[in-house]
Amino acid sequence: MGYSVLREKSFNFALRIIELYKSLVQHKNEYVISKQLLRSGTAIGALQREAEHAESKADFVHKYGIAQKECNETIYKLPLVS
């Protein structure tokens, strides 16, 4: 996948996470896990964007590694709020 595809997918995913967060707060009065989900789910794309302007190859790899960790955290938390 190229940068533009990753950029678009991570941005759209972040938008969906934001909508889920709003729904959880509004309809279930869920604030703790939903806020953590909001943070991790939107961080994925932000870290990918940071990696586009990495200072070195090691910095690029490091930022994508953190993005992967945020993704794993998000995957873990999604079933917790369903």
PDB file of N, CA and C in Angstrom:
ATOM      1  N   MET A   1       0.831  -1.187   0.000  1.00  0.00           N
ATOM      2  CA  MET A   1       0.000   0.000   0.000  1.00  0.00           C
ATOM      3  C   MET A   1       0.870   1.242   0.000  1.00  0.00           C
ATOM      4  N   GLY A   2       0.461   2.203  -0.760  1.00  0.00           N
ATOM      5  CA  GLY A   2       1.191   3.458  -0.787  1.00  0.00           C
ATOM      6  C   GLY A   2       0.740   4.385   0.327  1.00  0.00           C
ATOM      7  N   TYR A   3       1.469   5.479   0.464  1.00  0.00           N
ATOM      8  CA  TYR A   3       1.139   6.436   1.514  1.00  0.00           C
ATOM      9  C   TYR A   3      -0.279   6.959   1.389  1.00  0.00           C
ATOM     10  N   SER A   4      -0.729   7.250   0.180  1.00  0.00           N
ATOM     11  CA  SER A   4      -2.055   7.841   0.025  1.00  0.00           C
ATOM     12  C   SER A   4      -3.156   6.881   0.471  1.00  0.00           C
ATOM     13  N   VAL A   5      -2.995   5.594   0.216  1.00  0.00           N
ATOM     14  CA  VAL A   5      -3.990   4.617   0.648  1.00  0.00           C
ATOM     15  C   VAL A   5      -3.979   4.498   2.170  1.00  0.00           C
ATOM     16  N   LEU A   6      -2.803   4.397   2.759  1.00  0.00           N
ATOM     17  CA  LEU A   6      -2.704   4.344   4.218  1.00  0.00           C
ATOM     18  C   LEU A   6      -3.248   5.612   4.853  1.00  0.00           C
ATOM     19  N   ARG A   7      -2.931   6.731   4.275  1.00  0.00           N
ATOM     20  CA  ARG A   7      -3.393   8.022   4.802  1.00  0.00           C
ATOM     21  C   ARG A   7      -4.917   8.065   4.796  1.00  0.00           C
ATOM     22  N   GLU A   8      -5.510   7.669   3.687  1.00  0.00           N
ATOM     23  CA  GLU A   8      -6.970   7.698   3.561  1.00  0.00           C
ATOM     24  C   GLU A   8      -7.628   6.706   4.524  1.00  0.00           C
ATOM     25  N   LYS A   9      -7.105   5.484   4.582  1.00  0.00           N
ATOM     26  CA  LYS A   9      -7.699   4.461   5.451  1.00  0.00           C
ATOM     27  C   LYS A   9      -7.566   4.823   6.930  1.00  0.00           C
ATOM     28  N   SER A  10      -6.412   5.309   7.335  1.00  0.00           N
ATOM     29  CA  SER A  10      -6.243   5.655   8.745  1.00  0.00           C
ATOM     30  C   SER A  10      -7.088   6.874   9.116  1.00  0.00           C
ATOM     31  N   PHE A  11      -7.246   7.805   8.185  1.00  0.00           N
ATOM     32  CA  PHE A  11      -8.086   8.983   8.447  1.00  0.00           C
ATOM     33  C   PHE A  11      -9.550   8.565   8.587  1.00  0.00           C
ATOM     34  N   ASN A  12     -10.017   7.731   7.658  1.00  0.00           N
ATOM     35  CA  ASN A  12     -11.403   7.257   7.727  1.00  0.00           C
ATOM     36  C   ASN A  12     -11.643   6.417   8.975  1.00  0.00           C
ATOM     37  N   PHE A  13     -10.657   5.628   9.375  1.00  0.00           N
ATOM     38  CA  PHE A  13     -10.768   4.850  10.600  1.00  0.00           C
ATOM     39  C   PHE A  13     -10.891   5.785  11.805  1.00  0.00           C
ATOM     40  N   ALA A  14     -10.088   6.829  11.836  1.00  0.00           N
ATOM     41  CA  ALA A  14     -10.151   7.799  12.930  1.00  0.00           C
ATOM     42  C   ALA A  14     -11.529   8.451  12.994  1.00  0.00           C
ATOM     43  N   LEU A  15     -12.087   8.774  11.848  1.00  0.00           N
ATOM     44  CA  LEU A  15     -13.435   9.359  11.824  1.00  0.00           C
ATOM     45  C   LEU A  15     -14.463   8.398  12.405  1.00  0.00           C
ATOM     46  N   ARG A  16     -14.336   7.122  12.076  1.00  0.00           N
ATOM     47  CA  ARG A  16     -15.259   6.118  12.606  1.00  0.00           C
ATOM     48  C   ARG A  16     -15.077   5.941  14.112  1.00  0.00           C
ATOM     49  N   ILE A  17     -13.845   6.007  14.575  1.00  0.00           N
ATOM     50  CA  ILE A  17     -13.574   5.915  16.014  1.00  0.00           C
ATOM     51  C   ILE A  17     -14.189   7.118  16.740  1.00  0.00           C
ATOM     52  N   ILE A  18     -14.082   8.288  16.153  1.00  0.00           N
ATOM     53  CA  ILE A  18     -14.669   9.485  16.761  1.00  0.00           C
ATOM     54  C   ILE A  18     -16.184   9.337  16.864  1.00  0.00           C
ATOM     55  N   GLU A  19     -16.818   8.844  15.813  1.00  0.00           N
ATOM     56  CA  GLU A  19     -18.271   8.623  15.846  1.00  0.00           C
ATOM     57  C   GLU A  19     -18.641   7.592  16.898  1.00  0.00           C
ATOM     58  N   LEU A  20     -17.863   6.519  17.012  1.00  0.00           N
ATOM     59  CA  LEU A  20     -18.111   5.505  18.035  1.00  0.00           C
ATOM     60  C   LEU A  20     -17.982   6.129  19.420  1.00  0.00           C
ATOM     61  N   TYR A  21     -16.955   6.920  19.632  1.00  0.00           N
ATOM     62  CA  TYR A  21     -16.753   7.594  20.915  1.00  0.00           C
ATOM     63  C   TYR A  21     -17.966   8.453  21.271  1.00  0.00           C
ATOM     64  N   LYS A  22     -18.421   9.257  20.320  1.00  0.00           N
ATOM     65  CA  LYS A  22     -19.571  10.123  20.566  1.00  0.00           C
ATOM     66  C   LYS A  22     -20.803   9.300  20.936  1.00  0.00           C
ATOM     67  N   SER A  23     -21.004   8.220  20.220  1.00  0.00           N
ATOM     68  CA  SER A  23     -22.148   7.356  20.484  1.00  0.00           C
ATOM     69  C   SER A  23     -22.062   6.704  21.862  1.00  0.00           C
ATOM     70  N   LEU A  24     -20.888   6.226  22.226  1.00  0.00           N
ATOM     71  CA  LEU A  24     -20.706   5.586  23.532  1.00  0.00           C
ATOM     72  C   LEU A  24     -20.960   6.567  24.670  1.00  0.00           C
ATOM     73  N   VAL A  25     -20.503   7.782  24.503  1.00  0.00           N
ATOM     74  CA  VAL A  25     -20.699   8.792  25.537  1.00  0.00           C
ATOM     75  C   VAL A  25     -22.173   9.179  25.615  1.00  0.00           C
ATOM     76  N   GLN A  26     -22.781   9.385  24.464  1.00  0.00           N
ATOM     77  CA  GLN A  26     -24.162   9.869  24.427  1.00  0.00           C
ATOM     78  C   GLN A  26     -25.174   8.800  24.839  1.00  0.00           C
ATOM     79  N   HIS A  27     -25.017   7.587  24.350  1.00  0.00           N
ATOM     80  CA  HIS A  27     -26.044   6.569  24.559  1.00  0.00           C
ATOM     81  C   HIS A  27     -25.765   5.615  25.710  1.00  0.00           C
ATOM     82  N   LYS A  28     -24.498   5.421  26.047  1.00  0.00           N
ATOM     83  CA  LYS A  28     -24.160   4.465  27.108  1.00  0.00           C
ATOM     84  C   LYS A  28     -23.505   5.124  28.316  1.00  0.00           C
ATOM     85  N   ASN A  29     -23.309   6.439  28.242  1.00  0.00           N
ATOM     86  CA  ASN A  29     -22.608   7.155  29.308  1.00  0.00           C
ATOM     87  C   ASN A  29     -21.289   6.478  29.671  1.00  0.00           C
ATOM     88  N   GLU A  30     -20.577   6.029  28.661  1.00  0.00           N
ATOM     89  CA  GLU A  30     -19.300   5.335  28.846  1.00  0.00           C
ATOM     90  C   GLU A  30     -18.186   6.336  28.550  1.00  0.00           C
ATOM     91  N   TYR A  31     -17.369   6.622  29.569  1.00  0.00           N
ATOM     92  CA  TYR A  31     -16.346   7.655  29.414  1.00  0.00           C
ATOM     93  C   TYR A  31     -14.916   7.153  29.526  1.00  0.00           C
ATOM     94  N   VAL A  32     -14.676   6.087  30.241  1.00  0.00           N
ATOM     95  CA  VAL A  32     -13.306   5.663  30.539  1.00  0.00           C
ATOM     96  C   VAL A  32     -12.685   4.934  29.351  1.00  0.00           C
ATOM     97  N   ILE A  33     -13.228   3.786  29.008  1.00  0.00           N
ATOM     98  CA  ILE A  33     -12.650   3.008  27.902  1.00  0.00           C
ATOM     99  C   ILE A  33     -12.844   3.734  26.579  1.00  0.00           C
ATOM    100  N   SER A  34     -13.980   4.399  26.415  1.00  0.00           N
ATOM    101  CA  SER A  34     -14.224   5.102  25.150  1.00  0.00           C
ATOM    102  C   SER A  34     -13.190   6.204  24.919  1.00  0.00           C
ATOM    103  N   LYS A  35     -12.771   6.871  25.970  1.00  0.00           N
ATOM    104  CA  LYS A  35     -11.750   7.916  25.809  1.00  0.00           C
ATOM    105  C   LYS A  35     -10.399   7.304  25.446  1.00  0.00           C
ATOM    106  N   GLN A  36     -10.083   6.154  26.051  1.00  0.00           N
ATOM    107  CA  GLN A  36      -8.841   5.457  25.712  1.00  0.00           C
ATOM    108  C   GLN A  36      -8.892   4.973  24.259  1.00  0.00           C
ATOM    109  N   LEU A  37     -10.052   4.491  23.843  1.00  0.00           N
ATOM    110  CA  LEU A  37     -10.253   4.040  22.464  1.00  0.00           C
ATOM    111  C   LEU A  37     -10.105   5.205  21.491  1.00  0.00           C
ATOM    112  N   LEU A  38     -10.649   6.340  21.853  1.00  0.00           N
ATOM    113  CA  LEU A  38     -10.519   7.546  21.029  1.00  0.00           C
ATOM    114  C   LEU A  38      -9.047   7.913  20.847  1.00  0.00           C
ATOM    115  N   ARG A  39      -8.289   7.875  21.931  1.00  0.00           N
ATOM    116  CA  ARG A  39      -6.875   8.234  21.864  1.00  0.00           C
ATOM    117  C   ARG A  39      -6.089   7.261  20.990  1.00  0.00           C
ATOM    118  N   SER A  40      -6.244   5.956  21.258  1.00  0.00           N
ATOM    119  CA  SER A  40      -5.449   4.981  20.504  1.00  0.00           C
ATOM    120  C   SER A  40      -5.897   4.894  19.041  1.00  0.00           C
ATOM    121  N   GLY A  41      -7.197   4.970  18.808  1.00  0.00           N
ATOM    122  CA  GLY A  41      -7.716   4.843  17.443  1.00  0.00           C
ATOM    123  C   GLY A  41      -7.366   6.001  16.536  1.00  0.00           C
ATOM    124  N   THR A  42      -7.238   7.187  17.105  1.00  0.00           N
ATOM    125  CA  THR A  42      -6.860   8.345  16.288  1.00  0.00           C
ATOM    126  C   THR A  42      -5.343   8.524  16.207  1.00  0.00           C
ATOM    127  N   ALA A  43      -4.622   7.908  17.127  1.00  0.00           N
ATOM    128  CA  ALA A  43      -3.157   8.027  17.126  1.00  0.00           C
ATOM    129  C   ALA A  43      -2.524   7.285  15.951  1.00  0.00           C
ATOM    130  N   ILE A  44      -3.194   6.256  15.459  1.00  0.00           N
ATOM    131  CA  ILE A  44      -2.625   5.444  14.373  1.00  0.00           C
ATOM    132  C   ILE A  44      -2.287   6.319  13.167  1.00  0.00           C
ATOM    133  N   GLY A  45      -3.260   7.052  12.698  1.00  0.00           N
ATOM    134  CA  GLY A  45      -3.044   7.920  11.536  1.00  0.00           C
ATOM    135  C   GLY A  45      -2.082   9.054  11.828  1.00  0.00           C
ATOM    136  N   ALA A  46      -2.154   9.598  13.037  1.00  0.00           N
ATOM    137  CA  ALA A  46      -1.252  10.690  13.398  1.00  0.00           C
ATOM    138  C   ALA A  46       0.202  10.231  13.361  1.00  0.00           C
ATOM    139  N   LEU A  47       0.450   9.027  13.855  1.00  0.00           N
ATOM    140  CA  LEU A  47       1.817   8.488  13.834  1.00  0.00           C
ATOM    141  C   LEU A  47       2.272   8.175  12.414  1.00  0.00           C
ATOM    142  N   GLN A  48       1.369   7.714  11.581  1.00  0.00           N
ATOM    143  CA  GLN A  48       1.724   7.483  10.181  1.00  0.00           C
ATOM    144  C   GLN A  48       2.091   8.792   9.506  1.00  0.00           C
ATOM    145  N   ARG A  49       1.353   9.847   9.810  1.00  0.00           N
ATOM    146  CA  ARG A  49       1.680  11.159   9.249  1.00  0.00           C
ATOM    147  C   ARG A  49       3.038  11.635   9.744  1.00  0.00           C
ATOM    148  N   GLU A  50       3.319  11.421  11.024  1.00  0.00           N
ATOM    149  CA  GLU A  50       4.635  11.794  11.557  1.00  0.00           C
ATOM    150  C   GLU A  50       5.735  11.029  10.840  1.00  0.00           C
ATOM    151  N   ALA A  51       5.499   9.764  10.560  1.00  0.00           N
ATOM    152  CA  ALA A  51       6.512   8.933   9.903  1.00  0.00           C
ATOM    153  C   ALA A  51       6.835   9.437   8.499  1.00  0.00           C
ATOM    154  N   GLU A  52       5.877  10.067   7.853  1.00  0.00           N
ATOM    155  CA  GLU A  52       6.121  10.610   6.507  1.00  0.00           C
ATOM    156  C   GLU A  52       7.236  11.656   6.531  1.00  0.00           C
ATOM    157  N   HIS A  53       7.449  12.284   7.669  1.00  0.00           N
ATOM    158  CA  HIS A  53       8.470  13.319   7.791  1.00  0.00           C
ATOM    159  C   HIS A  53       9.525  12.915   8.819  1.00  0.00           C
ATOM    160  N   ALA A  54       9.793  11.640   8.868  1.00  0.00           N
ATOM    161  CA  ALA A  54      10.777  11.117   9.819  1.00  0.00           C
ATOM    162  C   ALA A  54      12.156  11.691   9.522  1.00  0.00           C
ATOM    163  N   GLU A  55      12.936  11.818  10.560  1.00  0.00           N
ATOM    164  CA  GLU A  55      14.278  12.370  10.426  1.00  0.00           C
ATOM    165  C   GLU A  55      15.279  11.350   9.909  1.00  0.00           C
ATOM    166  N   SER A  56      14.936  10.072  10.033  1.00  0.00           N
ATOM    167  CA  SER A  56      15.841   9.017   9.573  1.00  0.00           C
ATOM    168  C   SER A  56      15.018   7.754   9.347  1.00  0.00           C
ATOM    169  N   LYS A  57      15.658   6.757   8.759  1.00  0.00           N
ATOM    170  CA  LYS A  57      14.979   5.474   8.560  1.00  0.00           C
ATOM    171  C   LYS A  57      14.603   4.864   9.908  1.00  0.00           C
ATOM    172  N   ALA A  58      15.490   4.988  10.888  1.00  0.00           N
ATOM    173  CA  ALA A  58      15.214   4.452  12.229  1.00  0.00           C
ATOM    174  C   ALA A  58      14.017   5.165  12.857  1.00  0.00           C
ATOM    175  N   ASP A  59      13.913   6.463  12.666  1.00  0.00           N
ATOM    176  CA  ASP A  59      12.781   7.238  13.185  1.00  0.00           C
ATOM    177  C   ASP A  59      11.487   6.801  12.507  1.00  0.00           C
ATOM    178  N   PHE A  60      11.550   6.576  11.201  1.00  0.00           N
ATOM    179  CA  PHE A  60      10.400   6.099  10.431  1.00  0.00           C
ATOM    180  C   PHE A  60       9.913   4.757  10.977  1.00  0.00           C
ATOM    181  N   VAL A  61      10.834   3.823  11.156  1.00  0.00           N
ATOM    182  CA  VAL A  61      10.491   2.494  11.659  1.00  0.00           C
ATOM    183  C   VAL A  61       9.927   2.597  13.077  1.00  0.00           C
ATOM    184  N   HIS A  62      10.523   3.446  13.884  1.00  0.00           N
ATOM    185  CA  HIS A  62      10.066   3.629  15.260  1.00  0.00           C
ATOM    186  C   HIS A  62       8.624   4.142  15.305  1.00  0.00           C
ATOM    187  N   LYS A  63       8.314   5.147  14.478  1.00  0.00           N
ATOM    188  CA  LYS A  63       6.965   5.719  14.469  1.00  0.00           C
ATOM    189  C   LYS A  63       5.933   4.696  13.992  1.00  0.00           C
ATOM    190  N   TYR A  64       6.283   3.912  12.987  1.00  0.00           N
ATOM    191  CA  TYR A  64       5.361   2.870  12.530  1.00  0.00           C
ATOM    192  C   TYR A  64       5.214   1.773  13.580  1.00  0.00           C
ATOM    193  N   GLY A  65       6.256   1.511  14.337  1.00  0.00           N
ATOM    194  CA  GLY A  65       6.161   0.540  15.425  1.00  0.00           C
ATOM    195  C   GLY A  65       5.189   1.002  16.496  1.00  0.00           C
ATOM    196  N   ILE A  66       5.239   2.279  16.825  1.00  0.00           N
ATOM    197  CA  ILE A  66       4.305   2.831  17.803  1.00  0.00           C
ATOM    198  C   ILE A  66       2.885   2.804  17.237  1.00  0.00           C
ATOM    199  N   ALA A  67       2.728   3.126  15.948  1.00  0.00           N
ATOM    200  CA  ALA A  67       1.404   3.071  15.316  1.00  0.00           C
ATOM    201  C   ALA A  67       0.833   1.662  15.405  1.00  0.00           C
ATOM    202  N   GLN A  68       1.678   0.657  15.216  1.00  0.00           N
ATOM    203  CA  GLN A  68       1.224  -0.731  15.316  1.00  0.00           C
ATOM    204  C   GLN A  68       0.769  -1.053  16.743  1.00  0.00           C
ATOM    205  N   LYS A  69       1.478  -0.546  17.735  1.00  0.00           N
ATOM    206  CA  LYS A  69       1.080  -0.757  19.127  1.00  0.00           C
ATOM    207  C   LYS A  69      -0.263  -0.098  19.414  1.00  0.00           C
ATOM    208  N   GLU A  70      -0.465   1.101  18.886  1.00  0.00           N
ATOM    209  CA  GLU A  70      -1.749   1.790  19.068  1.00  0.00           C
ATOM    210  C   GLU A  70      -2.873   1.004  18.391  1.00  0.00           C
ATOM    211  N   CYS A  71      -2.571   0.437  17.247  1.00  0.00           N
ATOM    212  CA  CYS A  71      -3.545  -0.389  16.533  1.00  0.00           C
ATOM    213  C   CYS A  71      -3.910  -1.615  17.373  1.00  0.00           C
ATOM    214  N   ASN A  72      -2.920  -2.278  17.929  1.00  0.00           N
ATOM    215  CA  ASN A  72      -3.178  -3.447  18.776  1.00  0.00           C
ATOM    216  C   ASN A  72      -4.006  -3.076  20.003  1.00  0.00           C
ATOM    217  N   GLU A  73      -3.719  -1.932  20.592  1.00  0.00           N
ATOM    218  CA  GLU A  73      -4.495  -1.470  21.747  1.00  0.00           C
ATOM    219  C   GLU A  73      -5.950  -1.220  21.342  1.00  0.00           C
ATOM    220  N   THR A  74      -6.144  -0.616  20.177  1.00  0.00           N
ATOM    221  CA  THR A  74      -7.485  -0.336  19.687  1.00  0.00           C
ATOM    222  C   THR A  74      -8.252  -1.636  19.436  1.00  0.00           C
ATOM    223  N   ILE A  75      -7.590  -2.592  18.827  1.00  0.00           N
ATOM    224  CA  ILE A  75      -8.222  -3.896  18.568  1.00  0.00           C
ATOM    225  C   ILE A  75      -8.639  -4.562  19.879  1.00  0.00           C
ATOM    226  N   TYR A  76      -7.821  -4.433  20.897  1.00  0.00           N
ATOM    227  CA  TYR A  76      -8.138  -5.008  22.207  1.00  0.00           C
ATOM    228  C   TYR A  76      -9.375  -4.335  22.822  1.00  0.00           C
ATOM    229  N   LYS A  77      -9.456  -3.013  22.696  1.00  0.00           N
ATOM    230  CA  LYS A  77     -10.511  -2.281  23.381  1.00  0.00           C
ATOM    231  C   LYS A  77     -11.848  -2.281  22.651  1.00  0.00           C
ATOM    232  N   LEU A  78     -11.856  -2.474  21.353  1.00  0.00           N
ATOM    233  CA  LEU A  78     -13.123  -2.451  20.616  1.00  0.00           C
ATOM    234  C   LEU A  78     -14.156  -3.435  21.171  1.00  0.00           C
ATOM    235  N   PRO A  79     -13.792  -4.695  21.428  1.00  0.00           N
ATOM    236  CA  PRO A  79     -14.814  -5.601  21.980  1.00  0.00           C
ATOM    237  C   PRO A  79     -15.251  -5.228  23.397  1.00  0.00           C
ATOM    238  N   LEU A  80     -14.433  -4.501  24.113  1.00  0.00           N
ATOM    239  CA  LEU A  80     -14.783  -4.118  25.481  1.00  0.00           C
ATOM    240  C   LEU A  80     -15.942  -3.126  25.541  1.00  0.00           C
ATOM    241  N   VAL A  81     -16.136  -2.371  24.478  1.00  0.00           N
ATOM    242  CA  VAL A  81     -17.193  -1.376  24.464  1.00  0.00           C
ATOM    243  C   VAL A  81     -18.425  -1.815  23.681  1.00  0.00           C
ATOM    244  N   SER A  82     -18.393  -3.018  23.125  1.00  0.00           N
ATOM    245  CA  SER A  82     -19.560  -3.478  22.352  1.00  0.00           C
ATOM    246  C   SER A  82     -20.602  -4.095  23.241  1.00  0.00           C
TER     247      SER A  82
END
